[in-house]
Amino acid sequence: MKNLLRQILAVFVVLIFLNQVLDAQKDFGFKPAASNIQGSDFPKISLDNSVYVRLMAREAMKVQVQGGDGLCPKPMDLVKDTAGNWNAIIPSAGPGFHYYWFIVDGVRVNDPGSDTYHGYGRPTSGIEIPVAGEDFFHAKNVPHGDVREHWYYSDITGRWRRAFVYTPPDYDKNPKKKYPVLYLLHGAGENERGWSLQGHMSFILDNLIAEKKAVPMIVVMDNGYATAKNAAAATSGFSMRDMTKMAETLEQVYIKEIIPNIDLSYRTIPKRESRAMAGLSMGGMQTMLIGMNHLELFSWYGFFSGAILGGIMDDPKNAFNGAFADAKAFNEKVKLMWFGAGSGETQFVKMVDDTKKKLADLGIKSTSYISQGTFHEWHTWRRHLNEFAPLLFNR
Amino acid sequence: MKNLLRQILAVFVVLIFLNQVLDAQKDFGFKPAASNIQGSDFPKISLDNSVYVRLMAREAMKVQVQGGDGLCPKPMDLVKDTAGNWNAIIPSAGPGFHYYWFIVDGVRVNDPGSDTYHGYGRPTSGIEIPVAGEDFFHAKNVPHGDVREHWYYSDITGRWRRAFVYTPPDYDKNPKKKYPVLYLLHGAGENERGWSLQGHMSFILDNLIAEKKAVPMIVVMDNGYATAKNAAAATSGFSMRDMTKMAETLEQVYIKEIIPNIDLSYRTIPKRESRAMAGLSMGGMQTMLIGMNHLELFSWYGFFSGAILGGIMDDPKNAFNGAFADAKAFNEKVKLMWFGAGSGETQFVKMVDDTKKKLADLGIKSTSYISQGTFHEWHTWRRHLNEFAPLLFNR
């Protein structure tokens, strides 16, 4: 009897939910997300950017949804309807791209309605929430550069590695022109495709170049993981130890393999004045660890929600073989130290402030920017790139 | 009591299974697949190419694995161990790339240990089985071309479309040289990334060009789906009706948008003698539907497990506005009609034979090739490309 009551109650809840959903769809203009795979009705997005997710799972006992900080950082229960679909409406999501996933009877799975993107060390569903009044990251009717998949053999790691290389719109039309290069690094658990796929970097650069807000440049996006061929198996670990160890190998790969290969394969200006390095999160830390040790290679630096962790700035005067010790020399040599975060990721805002202050105390100039209403997610970093790229290479 | 017995029996089965698995791992040299995402131990492949799959799903009631014809075309049950891992060993898999997925309590999900590839109209796990004695599709120490992500606006479909464009290794070094172009089409449920990702087309071409078995050429891989902007919503349907309707729009996109855009953006030889078209499965059908109507644009044709369906060759003499009616004229104009299949996909072998015979009856020359021991899967089409490309452009 208790069971029967519970079942009736459950059906009742579902019916109420379904009615709400139907009303909601009508009233709030739910439409399939632009990021859905072809022909998929779900997920849907409302006028206030609530996200209606659905998964068909007739035999499942429990289904939840979870995602990035601007979407649904804590697991949220879905409710099963009589057809076997599980449904939930995530209230007003933050702007731009979010990773997300379902948890079906304890197993983390992707949404068949969305494409996957390499995040959290594995292919993970993603959704694009419209951003009112912002189109700097959209494909527009301007000349477009190509993003090239570029393979090279890395002797240090004993593997073929893949870089994605953005060549600006006029690259093929001016076969003698040489270009400055921005090395752009992804975050932990992501890969070399992140900046072009999740980040829309090619559209951002195309638009900036078309508006003459940025100089035409080559952008190199390589993989942020590197393990020496004789070392223990590669990890995609997030720990400080993993990251520092990896940065050491990655430093060698950058200095001895990536940069020489790019200078050989593309029409670069192979000088420090024409080379920039920037990265997001783990990539920001790598930019610090690699870049500050090689002022002879780079002049422009960007730290996008940079993970300045693990005490690497505890003793700034002696950090990086004393790179910051002589402020005058540093300020002459380094054209830009740019720090960014999103207002919703408070610990990174604090890291930006702390690092800027430590540098200022030594007399070192830096710039910062906080993206309003965004989190430790890609829309923050799209805005960072859009703010950072125009400052490069003495436009 | 009956339940208890059943539980004891279940534990017993698991223990036997686990022992077998442990023995199997030791005896048959199971190692993580090369296609695994970084740091993932499973799936594993044995010396005889059996595949050991595992999924952690403590609360699931039933888990199955299923995949491509050369791997596991029918669902196979996994067995749960005491740790909550579900395990199965798929006996000796066929060579090369296979799509696969798990079914967890009725929900089709991807393997977190593998990368995803666009197949079956959605991101789907894939595994690479080693192929003894064959390395034509591997990255080798030869000059490498780039595969470029190339965006353009399509007025016919009202959308931004993306093509992947392979430029051969010497493309940037010879800024005045012009190249012939192969338009290479993917299959149903796949997308424009298929040929470079699943197909390894860039490595195949790099190797052929390095050995001087193929002339340097540009290869264009566009999306095989197109819906006119005013038509009903796009589908990724597999039905004959869907395909034919789509091919009509796609024909317009090729003729009016893709080919002119490629001829404008890259250093092509914009003549029919220097243009080839080939596709796999649905792409083979599209090559027939579009290509035979445009002998003024192409001279070389490849049908890789081409879906020559729906009666399009029922009346060959009158098909395609009588393209085949004058055999002498056709044979002079068309340099290559190449048909391929895999020995394991018998209906496509039959389609190759039937089509060749129908053409021969009209006096039209054609060539065919059967890939031994492969199915309606990517390794068949990798071999097809490797056989087909050397025949192109009067090497």
Coordinates of C-alpha atoms in Angstrom, one line a residue, chain A residues 37-39 55-62 104-112 114-118 121-123 139-142 144-153 160 162 164-165 167 171-173 175 191 193 196-197 202-203 223 225-227 234-236 246 264-267, chain B residues 37-39 55-62 104-112 114-118 121-123 139-142 144-153 160 162 164-165 167 171-173 175 191 193 196-197 202-203 223 225-227 234-236 246 264-267:
Chain A
I37 CA 24.1 18.1 -33.1
Q38 CA 22.2 18.1 -36.3
G39 CA 18.5 17.2 -35.9
L55 CA 17.6 12.0 -21.7
M56 CA 15.7 8.8 -22.8
A57 CA 16.6 6.2 -20.2
R58 CA 13.6 3.9 -19.7
E59 CA 15.3 1.4 -17.4
A60 CA 17.5 3.8 -15.4
M61 CA 16.8 4.3 -11.7
K62 CA 18.4 7.7 -11.2
V104 CA 22.9 7.7 -15.1
D105 CA 22.8 5.2 -12.2
G106 CA 26.2 6.5 -11.1
V107 CA 27.9 6.4 -14.5
R108 CA 29.0 9.8 -16.0
V109 CA 27.8 9.9 -19.6
N110 CA 27.5 12.5 -22.3
D111 CA 24.3 13.9 -23.8
P112 CA 23.6 12.3 -27.2
S114 CA 25.3 17.7 -28.0
D115 CA 28.7 17.4 -29.4
T116 CA 31.7 16.5 -27.3
Y117 CA 34.7 18.6 -26.4
H118 CA 37.9 17.4 -24.7
G121 CA 40.5 14.6 -19.5
R122 CA 37.8 13.0 -21.7
P123 CA 35.2 13.8 -24.3
A139 CA 31.7 33.8 -37.4
K140 CA 31.1 37.0 -39.4
N141 CA 31.2 38.1 -43.0
V142 CA 34.9 39.0 -42.9
H144 CA 38.7 34.1 -42.5
G145 CA 42.0 32.6 -41.6
D146 CA 42.6 28.8 -41.6
V147 CA 43.2 26.7 -38.5
R148 CA 45.7 24.0 -39.6
E149 CA 46.3 20.6 -38.1
H150 CA 50.0 20.3 -38.1
W151 CA 51.8 17.1 -37.1
Y152 CA 55.5 16.8 -36.1
Y153 CA 57.6 14.2 -34.5
W160 CA 54.0 12.3 -33.0
R162 CA 49.7 17.7 -33.2
F164 CA 46.7 23.6 -34.4
V165 CA 48.1 26.6 -36.2
T167 CA 47.2 31.5 -40.2
Y171 CA 48.6 34.5 -45.2
D172 CA 48.3 32.8 -48.6
K173 CA 47.9 36.0 -50.6
P175 CA 53.7 34.6 -49.9
N191 CA 43.8 19.5 -25.4
R193 CA 41.8 21.6 -30.1
S196 CA 39.7 26.7 -31.8
L197 CA 36.7 24.6 -30.9
S202 CA 39.8 31.9 -35.1
F203 CA 36.6 33.9 -35.2
N223 CA 49.1 20.2 -26.5
Y225 CA 50.8 17.7 -21.8
A226 CA 54.3 16.2 -22.4
T227 CA 56.0 13.3 -20.8
A234 CA 51.7 10.2 -19.1
T235 CA 49.1 11.5 -16.7
S236 CA 46.5 14.2 -17.2
M246 CA 55.0 18.2 -16.9
L264 CA 60.7 26.3 -40.1
S265 CA 57.2 25.5 -41.3
Y266 CA 55.5 28.9 -41.3
R267 CA 56.6 32.4 -42.3
Chain B
I37 CA 42.7 8.9 -24.2
Q38 CA 45.8 9.8 -22.2
G39 CA 46.3 7.8 -19.0
L55 CA 33.2 0.2 -17.4
M56 CA 32.9 1.2 -13.8
A57 CA 29.2 1.2 -13.1
R58 CA 28.6 0.1 -9.5
E59 CA 24.8 0.8 -9.5
A60 CA 24.0 -0.4 -13.0
M61 CA 21.9 -3.5 -13.5
K62 CA 22.9 -4.4 -17.0
V104 CA 24.0 0.9 -19.6
D105 CA 20.6 0.0 -18.4
G106 CA 19.2 0.7 -21.9
V107 CA 21.1 3.9 -22.5
R108 CA 23.7 4.0 -25.2
V109 CA 26.8 5.7 -23.8
N110 CA 30.4 6.2 -24.8
D111 CA 33.5 4.6 -23.2
P112 CA 35.2 7.3 -21.1
S114 CA 38.4 6.3 -25.7
D115 CA 38.0 9.4 -27.7
T116 CA 34.8 10.1 -29.6
Y117 CA 34.4 10.4 -33.4
H118 CA 31.3 11.6 -35.2
G121 CA 24.9 11.0 -36.2
R122 CA 26.5 11.6 -32.8
P123 CA 29.9 11.5 -31.0
A139 CA 52.4 9.0 -39.4
K140 CA 55.9 8.4 -40.7
N141 CA 59.1 10.4 -40.9
V142 CA 58.2 12.1 -44.2
H144 CA 53.6 16.3 -43.8
G145 CA 50.9 18.4 -45.3
D146 CA 48.5 20.4 -43.2
V147 CA 44.8 19.8 -42.8
R148 CA 43.1 23.2 -42.6
E149 CA 39.8 24.0 -41.0
H150 CA 38.3 26.4 -43.5
W151 CA 35.0 28.3 -42.9
Y152 CA 32.8 29.9 -45.5
Y153 CA 29.3 31.3 -45.6
W160 CA 28.5 28.9 -42.0
R162 CA 33.3 24.1 -42.5
F164 CA 38.7 20.5 -44.0
V165 CA 41.3 21.1 -46.7
T167 CA 47.4 21.0 -48.6
Y171 CA 52.3 23.8 -50.7
D172 CA 53.8 26.6 -48.7
K173 CA 57.3 26.3 -50.2
P175 CA 53.9 29.8 -53.6
N191 CA 30.9 14.6 -40.7
R193 CA 36.2 15.6 -39.9
S196 CA 41.2 13.2 -41.4
L197 CA 40.4 11.8 -38.0
S202 CA 46.7 13.1 -44.4
F203 CA 49.1 10.3 -43.4
N223 CA 30.1 18.1 -44.9
Y225 CA 24.6 17.2 -45.3
A226 CA 23.0 20.3 -46.7
T227 CA 19.4 21.6 -46.3
A234 CA 17.9 19.3 -41.4
T235 CA 17.9 15.6 -40.8
S236 CA 20.8 13.2 -40.7
M246 CA 19.9 16.2 -49.6
L264 CA 39.4 31.2 -54.9
S265 CA 41.0 30.3 -51.6
Y266 CA 43.7 27.8 -52.7
R267 CA 46.1 27.4 -55.6

